[in-house]
Short mmCIF file of C-alpha atoms in Angstrom, two decimals:
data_model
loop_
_atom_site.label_atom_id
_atom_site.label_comp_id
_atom_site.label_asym_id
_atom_site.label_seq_id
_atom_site.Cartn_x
_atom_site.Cartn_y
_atom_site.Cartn_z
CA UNK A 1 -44.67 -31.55 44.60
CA UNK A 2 -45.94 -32.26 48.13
CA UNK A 3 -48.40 -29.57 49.52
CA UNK A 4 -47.27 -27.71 52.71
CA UNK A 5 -49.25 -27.94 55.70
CA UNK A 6 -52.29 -26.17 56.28
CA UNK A 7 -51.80 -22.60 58.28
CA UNK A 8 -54.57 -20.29 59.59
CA UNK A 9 -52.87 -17.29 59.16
CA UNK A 10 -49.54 -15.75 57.64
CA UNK A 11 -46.01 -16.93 58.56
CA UNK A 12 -44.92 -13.17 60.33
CA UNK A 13 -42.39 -11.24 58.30
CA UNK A 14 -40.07 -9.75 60.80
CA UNK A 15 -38.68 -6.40 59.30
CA UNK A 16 -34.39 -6.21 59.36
CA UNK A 17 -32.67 -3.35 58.68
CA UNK A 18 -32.19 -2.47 55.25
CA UNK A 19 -29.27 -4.10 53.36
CA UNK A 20 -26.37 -2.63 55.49
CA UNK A 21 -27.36 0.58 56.35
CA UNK A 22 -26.59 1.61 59.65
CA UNK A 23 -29.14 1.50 62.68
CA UNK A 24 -30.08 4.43 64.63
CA UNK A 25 -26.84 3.43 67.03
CA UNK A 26 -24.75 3.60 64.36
CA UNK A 27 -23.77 -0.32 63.88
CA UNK A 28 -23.59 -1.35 60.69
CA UNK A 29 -25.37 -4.55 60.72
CA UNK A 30 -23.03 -5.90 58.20
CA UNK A 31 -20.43 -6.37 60.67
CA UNK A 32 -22.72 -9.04 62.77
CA UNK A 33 -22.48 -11.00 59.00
CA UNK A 34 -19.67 -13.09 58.13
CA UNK A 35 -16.35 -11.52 57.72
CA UNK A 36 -16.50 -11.97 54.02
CA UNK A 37 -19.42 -9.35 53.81
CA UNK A 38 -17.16 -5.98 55.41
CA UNK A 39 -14.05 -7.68 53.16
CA UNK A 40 -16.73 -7.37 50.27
CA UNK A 41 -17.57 -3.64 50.91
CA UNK A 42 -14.52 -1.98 51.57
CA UNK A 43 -13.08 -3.52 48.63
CA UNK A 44 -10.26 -5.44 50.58
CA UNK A 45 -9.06 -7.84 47.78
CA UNK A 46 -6.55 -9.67 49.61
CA UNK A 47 -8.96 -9.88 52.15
CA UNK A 48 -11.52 -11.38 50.17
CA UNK A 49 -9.48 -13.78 48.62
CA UNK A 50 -7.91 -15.23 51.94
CA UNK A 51 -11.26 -16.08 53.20
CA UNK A 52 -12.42 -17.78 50.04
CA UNK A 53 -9.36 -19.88 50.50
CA UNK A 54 -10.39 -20.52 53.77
CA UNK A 55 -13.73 -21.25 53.53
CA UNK A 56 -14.56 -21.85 50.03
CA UNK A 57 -18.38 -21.94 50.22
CA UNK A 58 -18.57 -17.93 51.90
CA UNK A 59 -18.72 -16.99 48.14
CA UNK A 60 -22.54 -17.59 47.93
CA UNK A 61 -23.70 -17.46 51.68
CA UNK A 62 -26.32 -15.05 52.90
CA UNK A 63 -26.47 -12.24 55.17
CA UNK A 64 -29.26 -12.58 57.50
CA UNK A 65 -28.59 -9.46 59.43
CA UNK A 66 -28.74 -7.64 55.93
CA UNK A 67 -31.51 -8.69 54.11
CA UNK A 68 -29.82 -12.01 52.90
CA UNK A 69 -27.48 -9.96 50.68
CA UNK A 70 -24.70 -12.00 49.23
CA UNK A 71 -21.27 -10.67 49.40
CA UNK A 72 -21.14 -9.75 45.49
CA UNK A 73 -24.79 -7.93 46.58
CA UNK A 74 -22.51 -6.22 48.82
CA UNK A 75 -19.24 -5.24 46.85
CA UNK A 76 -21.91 -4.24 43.83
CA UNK A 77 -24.14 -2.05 46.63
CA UNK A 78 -20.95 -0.24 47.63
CA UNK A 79 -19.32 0.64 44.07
CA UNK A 80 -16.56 -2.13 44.83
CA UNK A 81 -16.09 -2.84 41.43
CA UNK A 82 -12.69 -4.60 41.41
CA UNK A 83 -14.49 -6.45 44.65
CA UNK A 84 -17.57 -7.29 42.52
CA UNK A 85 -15.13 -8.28 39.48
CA UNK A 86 -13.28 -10.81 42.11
CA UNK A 87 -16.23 -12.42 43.00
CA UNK A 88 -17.68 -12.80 39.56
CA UNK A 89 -14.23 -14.57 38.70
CA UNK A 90 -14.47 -16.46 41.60
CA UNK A 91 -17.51 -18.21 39.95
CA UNK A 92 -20.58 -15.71 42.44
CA UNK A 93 -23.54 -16.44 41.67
CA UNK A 94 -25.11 -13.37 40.68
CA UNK A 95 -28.76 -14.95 40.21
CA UNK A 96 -29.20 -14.99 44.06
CA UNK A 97 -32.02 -12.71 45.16
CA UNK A 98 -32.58 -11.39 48.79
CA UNK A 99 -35.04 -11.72 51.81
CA UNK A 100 -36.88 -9.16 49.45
CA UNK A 101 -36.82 -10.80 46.15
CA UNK A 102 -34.37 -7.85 44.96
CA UNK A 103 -31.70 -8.70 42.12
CA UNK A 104 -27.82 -7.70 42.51
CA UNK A 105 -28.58 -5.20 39.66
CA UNK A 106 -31.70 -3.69 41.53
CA UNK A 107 -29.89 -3.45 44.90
CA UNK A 108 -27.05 -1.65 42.81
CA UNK A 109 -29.22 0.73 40.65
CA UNK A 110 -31.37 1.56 43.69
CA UNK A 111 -27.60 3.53 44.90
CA UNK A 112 -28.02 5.83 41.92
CA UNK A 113 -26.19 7.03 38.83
CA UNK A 114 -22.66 6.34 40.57
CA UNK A 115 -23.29 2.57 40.30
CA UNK A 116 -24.52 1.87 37.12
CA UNK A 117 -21.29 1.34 35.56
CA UNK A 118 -20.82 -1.52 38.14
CA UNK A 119 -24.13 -2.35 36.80
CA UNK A 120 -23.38 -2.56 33.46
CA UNK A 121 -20.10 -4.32 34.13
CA UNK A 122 -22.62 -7.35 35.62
CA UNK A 123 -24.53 -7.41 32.27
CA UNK A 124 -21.62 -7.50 30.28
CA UNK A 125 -20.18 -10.52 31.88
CA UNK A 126 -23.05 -12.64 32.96
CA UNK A 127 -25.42 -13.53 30.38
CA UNK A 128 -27.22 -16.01 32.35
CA UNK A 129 -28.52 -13.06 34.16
CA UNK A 130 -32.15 -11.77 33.12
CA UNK A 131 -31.99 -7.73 33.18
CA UNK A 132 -35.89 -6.88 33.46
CA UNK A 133 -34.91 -3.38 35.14
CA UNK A 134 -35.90 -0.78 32.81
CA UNK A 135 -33.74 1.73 34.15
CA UNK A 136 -31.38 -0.38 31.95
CA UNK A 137 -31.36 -0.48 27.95
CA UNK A 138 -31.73 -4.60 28.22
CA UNK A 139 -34.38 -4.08 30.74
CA UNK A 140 -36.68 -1.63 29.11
CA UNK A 141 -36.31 -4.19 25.69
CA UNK A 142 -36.92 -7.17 27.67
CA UNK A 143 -40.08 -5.56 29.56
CA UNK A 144 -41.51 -4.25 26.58
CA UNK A 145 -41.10 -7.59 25.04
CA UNK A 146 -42.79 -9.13 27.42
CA UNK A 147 -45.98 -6.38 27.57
CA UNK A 148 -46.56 -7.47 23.71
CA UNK A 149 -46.37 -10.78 24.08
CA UNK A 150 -49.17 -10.74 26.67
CA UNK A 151 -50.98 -8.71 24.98
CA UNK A 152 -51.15 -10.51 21.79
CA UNK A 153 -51.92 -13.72 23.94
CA UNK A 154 -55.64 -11.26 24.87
CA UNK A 155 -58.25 -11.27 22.81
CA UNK A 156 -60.80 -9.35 24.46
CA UNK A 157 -59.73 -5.63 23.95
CA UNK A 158 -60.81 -4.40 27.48
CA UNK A 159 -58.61 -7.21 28.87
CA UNK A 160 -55.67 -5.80 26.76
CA UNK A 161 -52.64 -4.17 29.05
CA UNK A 162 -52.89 -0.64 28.83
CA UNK A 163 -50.22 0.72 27.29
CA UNK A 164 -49.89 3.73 29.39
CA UNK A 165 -48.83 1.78 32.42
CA UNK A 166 -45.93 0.00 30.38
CA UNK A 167 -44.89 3.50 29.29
CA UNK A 168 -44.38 5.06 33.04
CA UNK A 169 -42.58 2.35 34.25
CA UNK A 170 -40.61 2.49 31.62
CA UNK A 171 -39.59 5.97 31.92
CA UNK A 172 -40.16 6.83 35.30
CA UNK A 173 -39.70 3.49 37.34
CA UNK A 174 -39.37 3.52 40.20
CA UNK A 175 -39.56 7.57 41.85
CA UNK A 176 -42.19 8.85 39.71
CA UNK A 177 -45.00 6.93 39.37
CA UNK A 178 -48.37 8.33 39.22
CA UNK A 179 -50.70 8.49 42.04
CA UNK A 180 -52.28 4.94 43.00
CA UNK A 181 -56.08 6.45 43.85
CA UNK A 182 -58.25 6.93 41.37
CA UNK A 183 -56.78 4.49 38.99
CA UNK A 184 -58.64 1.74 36.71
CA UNK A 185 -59.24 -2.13 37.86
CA UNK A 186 -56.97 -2.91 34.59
CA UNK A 187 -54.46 -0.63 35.52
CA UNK A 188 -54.07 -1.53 39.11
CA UNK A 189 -53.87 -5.03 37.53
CA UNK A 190 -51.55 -4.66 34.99
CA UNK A 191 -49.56 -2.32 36.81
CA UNK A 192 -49.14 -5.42 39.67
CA UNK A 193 -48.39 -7.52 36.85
CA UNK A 194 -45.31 -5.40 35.12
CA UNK A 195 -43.93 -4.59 38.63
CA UNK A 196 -43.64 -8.37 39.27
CA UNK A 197 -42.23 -8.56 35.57
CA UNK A 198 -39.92 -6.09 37.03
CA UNK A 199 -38.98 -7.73 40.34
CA UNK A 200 -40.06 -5.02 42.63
CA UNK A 201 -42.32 -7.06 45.35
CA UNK A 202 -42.34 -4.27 48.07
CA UNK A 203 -43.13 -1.57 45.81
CA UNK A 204 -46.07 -3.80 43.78
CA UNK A 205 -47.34 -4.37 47.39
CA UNK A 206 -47.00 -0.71 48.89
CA UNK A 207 -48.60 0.47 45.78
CA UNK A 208 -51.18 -2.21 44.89
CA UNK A 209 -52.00 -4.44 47.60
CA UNK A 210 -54.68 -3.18 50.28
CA UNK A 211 -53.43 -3.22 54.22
CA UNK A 212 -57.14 -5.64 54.91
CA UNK A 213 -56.18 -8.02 51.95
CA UNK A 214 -57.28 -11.50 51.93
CA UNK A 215 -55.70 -14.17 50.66
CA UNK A 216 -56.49 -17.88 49.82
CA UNK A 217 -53.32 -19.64 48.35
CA UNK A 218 -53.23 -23.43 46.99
CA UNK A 219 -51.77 -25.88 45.11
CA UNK A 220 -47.77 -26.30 46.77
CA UNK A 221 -48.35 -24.04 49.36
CA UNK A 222 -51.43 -23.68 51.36
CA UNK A 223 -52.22 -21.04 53.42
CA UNK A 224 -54.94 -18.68 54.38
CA UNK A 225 -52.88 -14.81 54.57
CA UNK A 226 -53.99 -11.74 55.20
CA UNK A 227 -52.31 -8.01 54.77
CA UNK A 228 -49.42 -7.05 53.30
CA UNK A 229 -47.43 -9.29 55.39
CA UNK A 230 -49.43 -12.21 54.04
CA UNK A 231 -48.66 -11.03 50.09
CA UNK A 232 -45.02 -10.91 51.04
CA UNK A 233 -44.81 -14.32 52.73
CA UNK A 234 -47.04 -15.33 49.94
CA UNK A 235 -43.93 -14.05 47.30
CA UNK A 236 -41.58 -15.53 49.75
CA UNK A 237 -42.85 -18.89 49.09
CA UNK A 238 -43.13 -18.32 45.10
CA UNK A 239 -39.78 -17.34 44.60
CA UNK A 240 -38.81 -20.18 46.71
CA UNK A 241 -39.58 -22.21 43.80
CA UNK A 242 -39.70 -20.36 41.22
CA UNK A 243 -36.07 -18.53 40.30
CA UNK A 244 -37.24 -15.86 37.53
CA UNK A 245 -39.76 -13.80 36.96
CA UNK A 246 -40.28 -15.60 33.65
CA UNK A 247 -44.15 -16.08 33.62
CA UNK A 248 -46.44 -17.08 31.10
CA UNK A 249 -49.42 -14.54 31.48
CA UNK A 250 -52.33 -16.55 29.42
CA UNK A 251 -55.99 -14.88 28.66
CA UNK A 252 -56.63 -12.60 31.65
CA UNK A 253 -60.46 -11.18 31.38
CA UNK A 254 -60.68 -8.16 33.12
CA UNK A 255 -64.47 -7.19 34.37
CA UNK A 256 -64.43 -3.21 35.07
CA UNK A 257 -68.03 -2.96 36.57
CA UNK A 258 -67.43 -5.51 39.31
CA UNK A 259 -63.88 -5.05 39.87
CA UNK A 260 -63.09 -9.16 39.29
CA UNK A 261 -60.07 -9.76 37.04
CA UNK A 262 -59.11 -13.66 36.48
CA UNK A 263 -55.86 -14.70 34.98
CA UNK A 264 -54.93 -18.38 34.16
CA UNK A 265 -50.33 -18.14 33.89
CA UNK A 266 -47.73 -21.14 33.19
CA UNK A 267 -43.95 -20.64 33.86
CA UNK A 268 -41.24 -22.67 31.96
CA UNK A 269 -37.78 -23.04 33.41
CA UNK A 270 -35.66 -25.38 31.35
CA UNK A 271 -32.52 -23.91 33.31
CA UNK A 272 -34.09 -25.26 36.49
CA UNK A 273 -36.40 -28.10 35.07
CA UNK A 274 -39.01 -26.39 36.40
CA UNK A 275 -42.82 -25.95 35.51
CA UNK A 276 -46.17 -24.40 36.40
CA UNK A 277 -49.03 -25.26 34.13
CA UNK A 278 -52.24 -24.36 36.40
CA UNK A 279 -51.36 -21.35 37.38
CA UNK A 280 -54.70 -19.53 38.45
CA UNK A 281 -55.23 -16.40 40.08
CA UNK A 282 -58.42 -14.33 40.90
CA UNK A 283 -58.44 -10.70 42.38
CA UNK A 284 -61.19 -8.55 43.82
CA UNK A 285 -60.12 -4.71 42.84
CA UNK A 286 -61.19 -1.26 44.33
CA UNK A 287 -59.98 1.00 41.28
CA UNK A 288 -60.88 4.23 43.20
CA UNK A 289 -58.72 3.35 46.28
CA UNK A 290 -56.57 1.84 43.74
CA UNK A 291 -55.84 -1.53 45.93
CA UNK A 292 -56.32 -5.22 45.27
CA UNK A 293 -58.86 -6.12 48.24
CA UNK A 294 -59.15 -10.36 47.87
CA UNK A 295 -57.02 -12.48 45.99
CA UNK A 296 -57.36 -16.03 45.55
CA UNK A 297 -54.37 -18.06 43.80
CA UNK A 298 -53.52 -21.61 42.78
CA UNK A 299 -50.55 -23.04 41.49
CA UNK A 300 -48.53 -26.27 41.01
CA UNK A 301 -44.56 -27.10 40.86
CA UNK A 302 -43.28 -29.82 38.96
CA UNK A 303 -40.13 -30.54 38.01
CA UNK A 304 -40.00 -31.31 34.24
CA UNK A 305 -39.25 -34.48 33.04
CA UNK A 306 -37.27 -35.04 29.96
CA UNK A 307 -38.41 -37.87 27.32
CA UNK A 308 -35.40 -39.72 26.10
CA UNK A 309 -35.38 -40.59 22.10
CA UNK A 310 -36.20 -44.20 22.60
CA UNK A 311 -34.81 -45.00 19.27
CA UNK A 312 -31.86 -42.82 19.58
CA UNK A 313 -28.88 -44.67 17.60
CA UNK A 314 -31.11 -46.18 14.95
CA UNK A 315 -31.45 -45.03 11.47
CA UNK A 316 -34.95 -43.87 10.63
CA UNK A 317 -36.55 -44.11 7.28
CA UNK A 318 -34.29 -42.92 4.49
CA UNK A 319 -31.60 -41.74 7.02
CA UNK A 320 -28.67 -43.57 8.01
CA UNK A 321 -27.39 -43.75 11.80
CA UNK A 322 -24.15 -41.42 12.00
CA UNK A 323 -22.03 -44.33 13.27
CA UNK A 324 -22.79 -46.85 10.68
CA UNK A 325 -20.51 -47.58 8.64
CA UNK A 326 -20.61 -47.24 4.95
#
């Protein structure tokens, strides 16, 4: 895939107002959206379904005043469940993250207990959808899943996850994590790592991520960032390519005394034909403030390609091809 061009500095994230809260003068910034987006939170059915008709392709557009919620994001945010289930039959597509990298079922657990039966109601009826949210039964099983998997892929013990960090987020993700000072270089590491397991960007970078990082980034992108709105134009780009948080964390040596932990990662997409195979990525921690001060990171999109049986339709030794007849 063709590099981008050289920057000097990061691409400016301008901050929106959240998802559809209101603003201080009480607009709703969801009514500055396409009319399918207000249809899609108030739950008007007839509504929704005469402006599908109209306009066919409103079922997966974006709100830019909002985040770049899509209206399912919406009707699910809200506790429209009959809204949600429209949509859903309507063929939504429910993969669709937003301006933050945010799921539907993270923007809908983030409401509280209330909307976790809408929640659950997603799970139940997409199973193309990967639940990494451990505030959900799937999610917990999939994360820890993925911590022993890693960790069996380590053979140096100090490298090893620690399995402390898998068991907070697990229990107390995302409200009651434990202070970020005075931490470990692994566990600043790893705890970077399992949030962007997780799918929670903003919080890896509030909690992780130093305000004077520096940031060399390679391979399909190039770009020289710095602070935490070069890490979040720096996820911007990666999710631009990559859909899922479906990486391939290979052999990362973690080196306490000087703070360096390297990490080499592959990601695997058949869904998407997509592939990463030199994923490399170096950071620079201060345990005691608990932030990740330089990062350097390089990585390469392909799309795979798909080898054709060359000698599909022949009969191989001893077999006989299916459409020969006796």
């Amino acid at each position: 895939m063709p590099s981008a061009p050289q920057q000097n500095g990061p691409t400016p994230v301008h901050s929106k107002a959240v998802h559809h809260k209101r603003t201080k003068g009480g607009d709703d910034p969801i009514n500055k959206c396409d009319a399918i987006f207000a249809a899609a939170k108030t739950g008007n059915l007839d509504e929704i379904k005469g402006l599908l008709s109209e306009k066919p392709d409103r079922l997966n557009i974006k709100c830019a005043e909002c985040h770049g919620i899509t209206p399912i994001m919406a009707a699910a945010i809200a506790n429209q469940q009959p809204a949600v289930e429209l949509l859903s039959a309507q063929g939504a597509d429910v993969t669709i993250r937003d301006s933050d990298s945010y799921t539907i079922l993270k923007l809908t657990l983030d409401q509280g207990e209330t909307h976790f039966g809408v929640a659950n109601w997603i799970v139940a009826h997409h199973p193309e959808l990967i639940v990494t949210d451990p505030r959900l039964p799937q999610g917990k099983e999939w994360l820890r899943a993925q911590f022993a998997i890693m960790s069996d892929n380590i053979e140096d013990a100090a490298s090893k996850p620690p399995p402390e960090v898998l068991e907070y987020l697990v229990k107390d993700y995302p409200d009651k994590l434990p202070a970020h000072t005075g931490r470990t270089v692994s566990a600043v590491y790893w705890e970077h790592i399992l949030l962007r397991y997780i799918g929670d960007i903003p919080l890896d970078i509030t909690r992780n991520y130093s305000v004077d990082l520096k940031m060399a980034f390679v391979g399909t992108f190039d770009r020289i960032l710095y602070h935490h709105e070069g890490i979040q134009e720096s996820a911007r780009l990666l999710n631009s390519v990559l859909p899922t948080t479906q990486y391939n964390i290979i052999g990362p040596h973690v080196v306490p005394k000087q703070g360096w932990v390297t990490e080499r990662w592959e990601y695997h997409d058949k869904v998407h034909n997509l592939q990463v195979l030199d994923g490399i990525d170096t950071f620079l921690i201060d345990g005691n403030a608990g932030k990740i001060e330089v990062m350097l990171i390089n990585y390469n999109v392909y799309e795979m390609e798909w080898v054709e049986d060359p000698e599909k339709g022949k009969p191989g030794p001893g077999k006989v091809c299916p459409s020969a007849k006796a």
